[in-house]
Amino acid sequence: MEKEISGVRIQCIKGDIAAQGDMDAVVNAANAELMPGGGVAGAIHRAAGPGLAEECTSLAPIKPGEAVITGAHHLPNRYVIHCLGPVYGVDKPEEKLLANCYRNALKRSEEKGIRSVAFPAISTGAFGYPLEEAAQVALRTVMKEAPSLRFVKIIRFVLFSTRDYAVFEEILAQLASGEHV
Ligand code: ADP
């Protein structure tokens, strides 16, 4: 599903963040050390190869809400943007820190002239952020940023499960139609 907001196409798809070959950049739900891990970080580092972890060494550690950019190595993209989401119930205020991830990832994208960027549902796996709340923050933040983006024209949310996809799709439809929930 796709909605256009201020000339930016916001998409939700079900899929694997490490298999988005038509996107300039993919976002990693990273850990503070920017090292391979489970979930998204595992999939991204596996597909990118060991060169990615090597490049990350000099950029770590990062704090919740921050985003740093590297090359994509063997991934089929130009860049990887590494965001550290908040751990739910621990890093506070969660909502602001999660919104900062999306804002800062878009900032890194604009600095490089990136036209298309794919996000996973940051913090909703090992970091325990409830999916619906996280979807509200993610979608509201990118919709708010859309009018000020010069280069980014496609923002894709890549959801791993059918349920996660359904939640994002419903919230995107509601927000785009102006029915605030
Ligand atoms: P965090 O530590 O920020 O919570 P995780 O990687 O544990 O990050 O999970 C974030 C979300 O990404 C979860 O909803 C998880 O189901 C999903 N996910 C896991 N692997 C992938 C993948 N390969 N592509 C897209 N989403 C994924």
Coordinates of N, CA, C and O and ligand atoms in Angstrom, one line a residue:
M1 N 0.8 -1.2 0.0 CA 0.0 0.0 0.0 C 0.9 1.2 0.0 O 2.0 1.2 0.5
E2 N 0.4 2.3 -0.6 CA 1.2 3.5 -0.7 C 0.3 4.8 -0.6 O -0.9 4.7 -1.1
K3 N 0.8 5.8 0.1 CA 0.1 7.1 0.2 C 1.1 8.1 -0.2 O 2.2 8.1 0.2
E4 N 0.6 9.2 -0.9 CA 1.5 10.3 -1.2 C 1.2 11.4 -0.3 O 0.1 11.9 -0.2
I5 N 2.3 11.9 0.4 CA 2.2 13.0 1.3 C 3.2 14.1 0.9 O 4.4 13.8 0.9
S6 N 2.7 15.3 0.5 CA 3.6 16.4 0.1 C 4.6 15.9 -0.9 O 5.8 16.2 -0.8
G7 N 4.2 15.1 -1.9 CA 5.1 14.7 -2.9 C 6.0 13.5 -2.6 O 6.9 13.1 -3.3
V8 N 5.9 13.0 -1.3 CA 6.7 11.8 -0.9 C 5.8 10.6 -0.9 O 4.7 10.6 -0.3
R9 N 6.3 9.5 -1.5 CA 5.5 8.3 -1.5 C 5.9 7.5 -0.2 O 7.0 7.1 0.0
I10 N 4.9 7.3 0.6 CA 5.1 6.5 1.8 C 4.4 5.1 1.6 O 3.2 5.0 1.3
Q11 N 5.3 4.1 1.7 CA 4.8 2.7 1.3 C 4.9 1.8 2.5 O 5.8 2.0 3.4
C12 N 4.1 0.8 2.6 CA 4.2 -0.3 3.6 C 4.2 -1.6 2.8 O 3.3 -1.8 1.9
I13 N 5.2 -2.4 3.0 CA 5.2 -3.7 2.4 C 5.6 -4.8 3.4 O 6.2 -4.5 4.4
K14 N 5.2 -6.1 3.1 CA 5.7 -7.2 3.9 C 6.9 -7.7 3.3 O 6.9 -7.9 2.0
G15 N 8.0 -7.9 4.0 CA 9.2 -8.3 3.4 C 10.4 -8.3 4.3 O 10.3 -8.2 5.5
D16 N 11.6 -8.4 3.7 CA 12.9 -8.6 4.4 C 13.7 -7.3 4.1 O 13.9 -7.0 2.9
I17 N 14.1 -6.6 5.1 CA 14.8 -5.3 5.0 C 16.1 -5.5 4.2 O 16.6 -4.6 3.5
A18 N 16.7 -6.7 4.2 CA 18.0 -7.0 3.6 C 17.8 -7.4 2.1 O 18.7 -7.7 1.4
A19 N 16.5 -7.3 1.6 CA 16.3 -7.7 0.2 C 15.5 -6.6 -0.5 O 14.5 -6.8 -1.2
Q20 N 15.9 -5.3 -0.3 CA 15.2 -4.2 -0.9 C 16.1 -3.5 -2.0 O 16.6 -2.4 -1.8
G21 N 16.4 -4.3 -3.1 CA 17.3 -3.9 -4.1 C 17.0 -2.6 -4.9 O 17.9 -2.1 -5.5
D22 N 15.7 -2.2 -4.8 CA 15.4 -1.0 -5.6 C 15.5 0.3 -4.7 O 15.1 1.3 -5.2
M23 N 16.0 0.2 -3.5 CA 16.1 1.4 -2.6 C 17.6 1.8 -2.5 O 18.5 1.0 -2.4
D24 N 17.7 3.2 -2.4 CA 19.1 3.7 -2.3 C 19.7 3.3 -0.9 O 20.9 3.0 -0.8
A25 N 18.9 3.4 0.1 CA 19.4 3.1 1.5 C 18.4 2.2 2.2 O 17.2 2.3 2.0
V26 N 19.0 1.4 3.1 CA 18.1 0.6 4.1 C 18.6 1.0 5.5 O 19.7 1.4 5.7
V27 N 17.6 1.0 6.4 CA 17.9 1.4 7.8 C 18.0 0.1 8.7 O 17.2 -0.8 8.5
N28 N 19.1 0.1 9.5 CA 19.3 -1.0 10.4 C 18.8 -0.6 11.8 O 19.1 0.5 12.3
A29 N 18.0 -1.5 12.4 CA 17.7 -1.4 13.8 C 18.9 -1.9 14.6 O 19.0 -3.0 15.0
A30 N 19.8 -1.0 14.8 CA 21.1 -1.3 15.3 C 21.2 -1.5 16.8 O 20.2 -1.1 17.5
N31 N 22.3 -2.0 17.3 CA 22.6 -2.0 18.7 C 23.6 -0.8 18.9 O 24.2 -0.3 17.9
A32 N 23.9 -0.4 20.1 CA 24.8 0.7 20.4 C 26.2 0.5 19.8 O 26.8 1.5 19.3
E33 N 26.6 -0.7 19.8 CA 28.0 -1.0 19.3 C 28.0 -1.2 17.8 O 29.1 -1.4 17.2
L34 N 26.9 -1.1 17.1 CA 26.7 -1.3 15.7 C 27.3 -2.6 15.2 O 27.8 -2.7 14.1
M35 N 27.1 -3.6 16.0 CA 27.6 -4.9 15.7 C 26.5 -5.9 15.2 O 25.3 -5.6 15.5
P36 N 26.8 -7.0 14.5 CA 25.8 -7.9 14.1 C 25.0 -8.4 15.4 O 25.6 -8.5 16.5
G37 N 23.8 -8.7 15.2 CA 23.0 -9.2 16.4 C 21.9 -10.1 15.9 O 22.0 -10.7 14.8
G38 N 20.7 -10.0 16.5 CA 19.6 -10.8 16.1 C 18.7 -9.9 15.2 O 19.1 -8.8 14.9
G39 N 17.6 -10.4 14.8 CA 16.6 -9.6 14.0 C 17.2 -8.8 12.8 O 17.9 -9.4 12.0
V40 N 16.8 -7.6 12.7 CA 17.2 -6.7 11.6 C 18.8 -6.6 11.5 O 19.3 -6.8 10.4
A41 N 19.4 -6.4 12.6 CA 20.9 -6.2 12.5 C 21.6 -7.5 12.0 O 22.6 -7.5 11.3
G42 N 21.0 -8.7 12.4 CA 21.6 -9.9 12.0 C 21.4 -10.1 10.5 O 22.3 -10.4 9.7
A43 N 20.2 -9.8 10.0 CA 19.9 -9.9 8.5 C 20.8 -9.0 7.7 O 21.3 -9.4 6.7
I44 N 20.9 -7.8 8.2 CA 21.7 -6.8 7.4 C 23.2 -7.1 7.4 O 23.8 -7.1 6.3
H45 N 23.7 -7.4 8.6 CA 25.2 -7.8 8.6 C 25.5 -9.1 7.8 O 26.5 -9.2 7.1
R46 N 24.6 -10.0 7.9 CA 24.8 -11.3 7.1 C 24.8 -11.0 5.7 O 25.7 -11.5 4.9
A47 N 23.9 -10.2 5.2 CA 23.8 -9.9 3.7 C 25.0 -9.0 3.3 O 25.4 -9.1 2.2
A48 N 25.4 -8.1 4.2 CA 26.4 -7.1 3.8 C 27.8 -7.7 3.8 O 28.7 -7.2 3.1
G49 N 28.0 -8.7 4.7 CA 29.4 -9.3 4.9 C 30.2 -8.5 5.9 O 29.7 -7.5 6.4
P50 N 31.3 -9.1 6.3 CA 32.1 -8.5 7.4 C 32.6 -7.1 7.3 O 33.0 -6.4 8.2
G51 N 32.7 -6.6 6.0 CA 33.2 -5.3 5.8 C 32.3 -4.2 6.5 O 32.8 -3.2 6.9
L52 N 31.0 -4.5 6.6 CA 30.1 -3.6 7.3 C 30.5 -3.4 8.7 O 30.6 -2.2 9.2
A53 N 30.7 -4.5 9.5 CA 31.0 -4.4 10.9 C 32.4 -3.6 11.0 O 32.5 -2.8 12.0
E54 N 33.3 -3.9 10.1 CA 34.6 -3.2 10.1 C 34.4 -1.7 10.0 O 35.0 -0.9 10.7
E55 N 33.6 -1.3 9.0 CA 33.4 0.1 8.8 C 32.7 0.8 10.0 O 32.9 1.9 10.3
C56 N 31.8 0.0 10.7 CA 31.0 0.5 11.8 C 31.9 0.8 13.0 O 31.5 1.6 13.9
T57 N 33.0 0.1 13.2 CA 33.8 0.2 14.4 C 34.1 1.6 14.8 O 34.0 1.9 16.0
S58 N 34.5 2.4 13.8 CA 34.9 3.8 14.2 C 33.8 4.7 14.5 O 34.0 5.8 15.0
L59 N 32.5 4.3 14.2 CA 31.4 5.1 14.4 C 30.6 4.8 15.7 O 29.8 5.6 16.2
A60 N 31.0 3.7 16.4 CA 30.3 3.3 17.6 C 31.0 3.8 18.8 O 32.2 4.1 18.7
P61 N 30.3 4.0 20.0 CA 28.9 3.6 20.2 C 28.0 4.8 19.8 O 28.5 6.0 19.7
I62 N 26.7 4.5 19.5 CA 25.8 5.6 19.3 C 24.7 5.5 20.5 O 24.6 4.5 21.2
K63 N 24.0 6.6 20.6 CA 23.0 6.7 21.7 C 21.6 6.6 21.1 O 21.4 6.8 19.9
P64 N 20.6 6.2 22.0 CA 19.2 6.1 21.5 C 18.8 7.4 20.7 O 19.0 8.5 21.2
G65 N 18.2 7.1 19.6 CA 17.7 8.3 18.8 C 18.7 8.7 17.7 O 18.3 9.4 16.8
E66 N 19.9 8.3 17.8 CA 21.0 8.7 16.8 C 21.0 7.8 15.6 O 20.5 6.7 15.6
A67 N 21.5 8.4 14.5 CA 21.6 7.6 13.3 C 23.0 8.0 12.6 O 23.3 9.1 12.5
V68 N 23.7 6.9 12.1 CA 24.9 7.1 11.4 C 24.8 6.3 10.1 O 24.1 5.4 10.0
I69 N 25.6 6.8 9.1 CA 25.5 6.2 7.8 C 26.8 5.6 7.3 O 27.9 6.1 7.6
T70 N 26.7 4.4 6.7 CA 27.9 3.7 6.1 C 27.5 3.3 4.7 O 26.4 3.4 4.2
G71 N 28.5 2.7 4.0 CA 28.3 2.0 2.8 C 27.5 0.7 3.0 O 27.3 0.3 4.1
A72 N 27.1 0.1 1.9 CA 26.2 -1.0 2.0 C 26.9 -2.4 1.8 O 26.3 -3.4 1.9
H73 N 28.2 -2.3 1.4 CA 29.0 -3.5 1.2 C 28.3 -4.4 0.2 O 27.9 -4.0 -0.9
H74 N 28.0 -5.7 0.6 CA 27.4 -6.6 -0.3 C 25.8 -6.5 -0.4 O 25.2 -7.3 -1.1
L75 N 25.2 -5.6 0.4 CA 23.8 -5.4 0.2 C 23.5 -4.8 -1.1 O 24.3 -4.0 -1.6
P76 N 22.3 -4.9 -1.7 CA 22.0 -4.4 -3.0 C 21.5 -2.9 -2.9 O 20.6 -2.5 -3.6
N77 N 22.2 -2.1 -2.1 CA 21.8 -0.7 -1.9 C 23.1 0.1 -1.9 O 24.2 -0.4 -2.1
R78 N 22.9 1.5 -1.8 CA 24.1 2.3 -1.8 C 24.6 2.6 -0.3 O 25.8 2.7 -0.1
Y79 N 23.7 2.7 0.6 CA 24.0 3.0 2.0 C 23.2 2.2 3.0 O 22.1 1.7 2.7
V80 N 23.8 2.1 4.2 CA 23.0 1.6 5.4 C 23.0 2.7 6.4 O 24.1 3.3 6.7
I81 N 21.8 3.0 6.9 CA 21.7 4.0 8.0 C 21.4 3.2 9.3 O 20.4 2.5 9.3
H82 N 22.3 3.4 10.3 CA 22.2 2.6 11.5 C 21.5 3.5 12.6 O 22.1 4.5 12.9
C83 N 20.3 3.1 13.1 CA 19.6 3.8 14.1 C 19.6 3.0 15.4 O 19.3 1.8 15.3
L84 N 19.8 3.6 16.5 CA 19.6 2.9 17.8 C 18.2 3.4 18.4 O 18.1 4.5 18.8
G85 N 17.3 2.4 18.4 CA 16.0 2.7 19.0 C 16.0 2.7 20.5 O 17.0 2.1 21.1
P86 N 15.0 3.3 21.1 CA 14.9 3.1 22.6 C 14.5 1.7 23.0 O 13.7 1.1 22.3
V87 N 15.0 1.3 24.1 CA 14.5 0.0 24.8 C 13.3 0.5 25.5 O 13.3 1.4 26.4
Y88 N 12.1 -0.2 25.2 CA 10.9 0.2 25.8 C 10.9 0.1 27.3 O 11.3 -1.0 27.8
G89 N 10.5 1.1 28.0 CA 10.5 1.1 29.5 C 11.8 1.4 30.1 O 11.9 1.4 31.4
V90 N 12.8 1.6 29.3 CA 14.2 1.9 29.9 C 14.7 3.2 29.4 O 15.1 4.1 30.2
D91 N 14.8 3.4 28.1 CA 15.3 4.7 27.5 C 14.1 5.7 27.4 O 13.2 5.4 26.6
K92 N 14.1 6.8 28.1 CA 13.0 7.7 28.1 C 13.4 9.1 27.7 O 14.5 9.5 28.0
P93 N 12.4 9.9 27.2 CA 11.1 9.5 26.8 C 11.1 8.6 25.5 O 11.6 9.1 24.5
E94 N 10.5 7.5 25.5 CA 10.5 6.5 24.4 C 10.1 7.2 23.1 O 10.7 7.0 22.0
E95 N 8.9 7.9 23.2 CA 8.3 8.4 21.9 C 9.2 9.4 21.2 O 9.4 9.3 20.0
K96 N 9.9 10.2 22.0 CA 10.7 11.2 21.4 C 12.0 10.6 20.8 O 12.4 10.9 19.7
L97 N 12.5 9.6 21.6 CA 13.7 8.9 21.1 C 13.4 8.1 19.8 O 14.3 8.1 18.9
L98 N 12.3 7.5 19.8 CA 11.9 6.7 18.6 C 11.7 7.7 17.4 O 12.2 7.4 16.3
A99 N 11.0 8.8 17.6 CA 10.8 9.8 16.6 C 12.2 10.3 16.1 O 12.4 10.5 14.9
N100 N 13.1 10.5 17.0 CA 14.5 11.0 16.6 C 15.1 10.1 15.7 O 15.9 10.5 14.8
C101 N 14.9 8.8 15.9 CA 15.5 7.8 14.9 C 15.1 8.1 13.5 O 15.9 8.1 12.6
Y102 N 13.8 8.2 13.3 CA 13.3 8.4 12.0 C 13.7 9.8 11.4 O 14.1 9.9 10.3
R103 N 13.7 10.8 12.3 CA 14.1 12.2 11.8 C 15.6 12.2 11.5 O 16.0 12.7 10.4
N104 N 16.4 11.6 12.3 CA 17.8 11.6 12.1 C 18.2 10.7 10.9 O 19.1 11.0 10.1
A105 N 17.5 9.6 10.7 CA 17.8 8.8 9.5 C 17.4 9.6 8.2 O 18.1 9.5 7.2
L106 N 16.3 10.4 8.2 CA 16.0 11.2 7.1 C 17.0 12.3 6.9 O 17.3 12.7 5.8
K107 N 17.5 12.8 8.0 CA 18.5 13.9 7.9 C 19.8 13.3 7.2 O 20.4 13.9 6.3
R108 N 20.2 12.1 7.6 CA 21.4 11.5 7.0 C 21.1 11.2 5.5 O 22.0 11.4 4.7
S109 N 19.9 10.9 5.2 CA 19.5 10.6 3.8 C 19.6 11.9 3.0 O 20.2 11.9 1.9
E110 N 19.1 13.0 3.5 CA 19.1 14.2 2.8 C 20.6 14.7 2.5 O 20.9 15.2 1.5
E111 N 21.4 14.5 3.5 CA 22.8 14.9 3.4 C 23.5 14.2 2.2 O 24.5 14.7 1.7
K112 N 23.1 13.0 1.9 CA 23.7 12.2 0.8 C 22.9 12.3 -0.5 O 23.2 11.6 -1.4
G113 N 21.8 13.0 -0.5 CA 21.0 13.1 -1.7 C 20.3 11.8 -2.0 O 20.0 11.5 -3.2
I114 N 20.0 11.0 -1.0 CA 19.3 9.7 -1.2 C 17.8 10.0 -1.6 O 17.2 10.9 -1.0
R115 N 17.4 9.2 -2.6 CA 16.0 9.4 -3.0 C 15.0 8.4 -2.4 O 13.8 8.7 -2.4
S116 N 15.5 7.2 -2.0 CA 14.6 6.2 -1.5 C 15.2 5.5 -0.3 O 16.4 5.2 -0.3
V117 N 14.4 5.4 0.8 CA 15.0 4.8 2.0 C 13.9 3.8 2.6 O 12.7 4.1 2.6
A118 N 14.4 2.6 3.0 CA 13.5 1.6 3.6 C 13.8 1.4 5.1 O 15.0 1.3 5.5
F119 N 12.8 1.5 5.9 CA 12.9 1.3 7.3 C 12.3 0.0 7.8 O 11.2 -0.4 7.3
P120 N 12.9 -0.6 8.8 CA 12.1 -1.7 9.5 C 11.3 -1.0 10.7 O 11.4 0.2 10.8
A121 N 10.6 -1.8 11.4 CA 9.8 -1.2 12.6 C 10.8 -1.2 13.8 O 10.8 -2.1 14.6
I122 N 11.5 -0.1 13.8 CA 12.6 0.1 14.8 C 12.0 -0.1 16.2 O 10.9 0.4 16.5
S123 N 12.8 -0.8 17.1 CA 12.5 -1.0 18.5 C 11.4 -2.0 18.8 O 11.1 -2.3 20.0
T124 N 10.7 -2.6 17.8 CA 9.5 -3.4 18.0 C 9.9 -4.9 18.2 O 9.0 -5.7 18.4
G125 N 11.2 -5.2 18.1 CA 11.6 -6.6 18.3 C 12.1 -6.8 19.7 O 11.4 -6.7 20.7
A126 N 13.4 -7.0 19.8 CA 14.1 -7.2 21.0 C 13.9 -6.1 22.0 O 14.0 -6.3 23.2
F127 N 13.7 -4.9 21.5 CA 13.6 -3.7 22.4 C 12.2 -3.5 22.9 O 12.0 -2.5 23.7
G128 N 11.2 -4.3 22.5 CA 10.0 -4.4 23.2 C 8.9 -3.3 23.0 O 8.0 -3.2 23.8
Y129 N 9.1 -2.4 22.0 CA 8.1 -1.3 21.9 C 6.9 -1.9 21.3 O 6.9 -2.6 20.3
P130 N 5.7 -1.6 21.9 CA 4.4 -2.2 21.4 C 4.2 -1.7 19.9 O 4.4 -0.5 19.6
L131 N 3.9 -2.6 19.0 CA 3.9 -2.4 17.6 C 2.9 -1.2 17.2 O 3.3 -0.4 16.4
E132 N 1.7 -1.2 17.8 CA 0.8 -0.1 17.3 C 1.3 1.3 17.7 O 1.3 2.2 16.9
E133 N 1.9 1.4 18.9 CA 2.4 2.7 19.4 C 3.6 3.1 18.5 O 3.8 4.2 18.1
A134 N 4.4 2.1 18.2 CA 5.6 2.4 17.4 C 5.2 2.8 16.0 O 5.8 3.7 15.4
A135 N 4.2 2.1 15.4 CA 3.7 2.5 14.1 C 3.2 3.9 14.1 O 3.4 4.6 13.1
Q136 N 2.5 4.3 15.1 CA 2.0 5.7 15.2 C 3.1 6.7 15.1 O 3.1 7.6 14.4
V137 N 4.1 6.4 15.9 CA 5.3 7.3 16.0 C 6.0 7.4 14.7 O 6.3 8.4 14.1
A138 N 6.3 6.2 14.1 CA 7.0 6.1 12.9 C 6.3 6.8 11.7 O 6.9 7.7 11.0
L139 N 5.0 6.5 11.6 CA 4.3 7.1 10.4 C 4.0 8.6 10.6 O 4.2 9.4 9.7
R140 N 3.7 9.0 11.8 CA 3.4 10.4 12.1 C 4.7 11.2 11.9 O 4.7 12.3 11.3
T141 N 5.9 10.7 12.3 CA 7.1 11.4 12.2 C 7.5 11.6 10.7 O 7.8 12.7 10.3
V142 N 7.4 10.5 9.9 CA 7.8 10.7 8.5 C 6.8 11.6 7.7 O 7.2 12.4 6.9
M143 N 5.5 11.5 8.1 CA 4.5 12.4 7.5 C 4.8 13.8 7.8 O 4.7 14.7 7.0
K144 N 5.2 14.1 9.1 CA 5.5 15.5 9.5 C 6.8 16.0 8.7 O 6.9 17.2 8.4
E145 N 7.7 15.1 8.5 CA 9.0 15.5 7.9 C 8.8 15.7 6.3 O 9.6 16.4 5.7
A146 N 7.8 15.0 5.8 CA 7.7 14.9 4.3 C 7.8 16.3 3.6 O 8.6 16.4 2.6
P147 N 7.1 17.3 4.1 CA 7.2 18.6 3.3 C 8.5 19.2 3.3 O 8.8 20.0 2.4
S148 N 9.4 18.9 4.2 CA 10.8 19.5 4.2 C 11.8 18.7 3.5 O 13.0 19.1 3.5
L149 N 11.4 17.5 2.9 CA 12.4 16.7 2.2 C 12.7 17.2 0.8 O 11.8 17.4 0.1
R150 N 14.0 17.4 0.5 CA 14.3 17.8 -0.9 C 14.6 16.7 -1.8 O 14.3 16.7 -3.0
F151 N 15.3 15.7 -1.3 CA 15.8 14.6 -2.1 C 15.0 13.3 -1.9 O 14.7 12.6 -2.9
V152 N 14.6 13.0 -0.7 CA 13.9 11.7 -0.4 C 12.5 11.8 -1.0 O 11.7 12.7 -0.7
K153 N 12.2 10.8 -1.9 CA 10.9 10.8 -2.6 C 10.1 9.5 -2.2 O 8.9 9.4 -2.5
I154 N 10.8 8.5 -1.8 CA 10.1 7.3 -1.4 C 10.6 6.8 0.0 O 11.8 6.7 0.2
I155 N 9.7 6.6 0.9 CA 9.9 6.1 2.2 C 9.1 4.8 2.4 O 7.9 4.8 2.2
R156 N 9.9 3.7 2.5 CA 9.2 2.4 2.6 C 9.3 1.8 4.0 O 10.5 1.7 4.5
F157 N 8.2 1.3 4.5 CA 8.3 0.5 5.8 C 8.2 -0.9 5.4 O 7.3 -1.4 4.7
V158 N 9.3 -1.7 5.8 CA 9.3 -3.1 5.5 C 9.0 -3.9 6.7 O 9.7 -3.9 7.7
L159 N 7.8 -4.5 6.7 CA 7.3 -5.3 7.9 C 7.5 -6.8 7.7 O 7.3 -7.3 6.6
F160 N 7.9 -7.4 8.8 CA 8.4 -8.8 8.7 C 7.2 -9.8 8.7 O 7.3 -10.8 8.1
S161 N 6.2 -9.4 9.5 CA 5.1 -10.4 9.6 C 3.8 -9.8 9.0 O 3.7 -8.6 8.9
T162 N 2.9 -10.7 8.7 CA 1.6 -10.3 8.2 C 0.8 -9.3 9.2 O 0.2 -8.3 8.8
R163 N 0.9 -9.7 10.4 CA 0.3 -8.9 11.5 C 0.9 -7.5 11.5 O 0.2 -6.5 11.6
D164 N 2.2 -7.4 11.5 CA 2.9 -6.1 11.6 C 2.5 -5.3 10.4 O 2.3 -4.1 10.5
Y165 N 2.5 -5.9 9.2 CA 2.1 -5.2 8.0 C 0.7 -4.7 8.1 O 0.4 -3.5 7.8
A166 N -0.3 -5.5 8.6 CA -1.7 -5.1 8.7 C -1.8 -3.8 9.7 O -2.5 -2.9 9.4
V167 N -1.0 -3.8 10.7 CA -1.1 -2.7 11.7 C -0.6 -1.4 11.0 O -1.2 -0.3 11.0
F168 N 0.6 -1.5 10.4 CA 1.1 -0.3 9.7 C 0.2 0.2 8.6 O 0.0 1.4 8.4
E169 N -0.3 -0.8 7.8 CA -1.2 -0.4 6.7 C -2.4 0.4 7.2 O -2.8 1.4 6.7
E170 N -3.0 -0.1 8.3 CA -4.2 0.5 8.8 C -3.9 1.9 9.4 O -4.7 2.9 9.1
I171 N -2.8 2.0 10.1 CA -2.5 3.3 10.7 C -2.1 4.3 9.6 O -2.5 5.5 9.6
L172 N -1.4 3.9 8.5 CA -1.1 4.8 7.4 C -2.4 5.3 6.7 O -2.5 6.5 6.5
A173 N -3.3 4.4 6.5 CA -4.6 4.7 5.9 C -5.3 5.8 6.7 O -5.8 6.8 6.2
Q174 N -5.4 5.5 8.0 CA -6.1 6.5 8.9 C -5.4 7.8 8.9 O -6.1 8.9 8.8
L175 N -4.1 7.9 9.1 CA -3.4 9.1 9.2 C -3.5 9.9 7.8 O -3.7 11.1 7.8
A176 N -3.4 9.2 6.7 CA -3.4 9.8 5.4 C -4.8 10.4 5.1 O -4.9 11.4 4.4
S177 N -5.8 9.8 5.7 CA -7.2 10.3 5.4 C -7.6 11.4 6.5 O -8.7 11.9 6.4
G178 N -6.7 11.7 7.4 CA -6.9 12.7 8.3 C -7.8 12.3 9.5 O -8.1 13.1 10.4
E179 N -8.1 11.0 9.6 CA -8.8 10.5 10.8 C -7.8 10.2 11.9 O -7.2 9.2 12.0
H180 N -7.6 11.2 12.7 CA -6.5 11.0 13.7 C -7.0 10.1 14.8 O -8.1 10.2 15.3
V181 N -6.1 9.1 15.1 CA -6.5 8.1 16.1 C -5.7 8.2 17.4 O -4.7 8.8 17.4
Ligands
ADP1 P1 15.0 -3.7 17.9 O1 16.2 -4.2 18.7 O2 15.1 -2.3 17.5 O3 13.7 -4.0 18.6 P2 14.8 -6.0 16.1 O4 15.7 -6.3 14.9 O5 14.8 -7.0 17.2 O6 15.1 -4.5 16.5 O7 13.3 -6.0 15.5 C1 12.7 -4.8 14.9 C2 11.5 -5.3 14.0 O8 12.0 -5.8 12.8 C3 10.7 -6.5 14.6 O9 9.3 -6.2 14.3 C4 11.1 -7.7 13.9 O10 10.1 -8.7 13.7 C5 11.5 -7.1 12.5 N1 12.4 -7.9 11.7 C6 13.3 -8.9 12.1 N2 14.0 -9.3 11.0 C7 13.6 -8.5 10.0 C8 14.0 -8.5 8.6 N3 15.0 -9.3 8.1 N4 13.4 -7.5 7.8 C9 12.5 -6.7 8.3 N5 12.1 -6.7 9.6 C10 12.6 -7.6 10.4

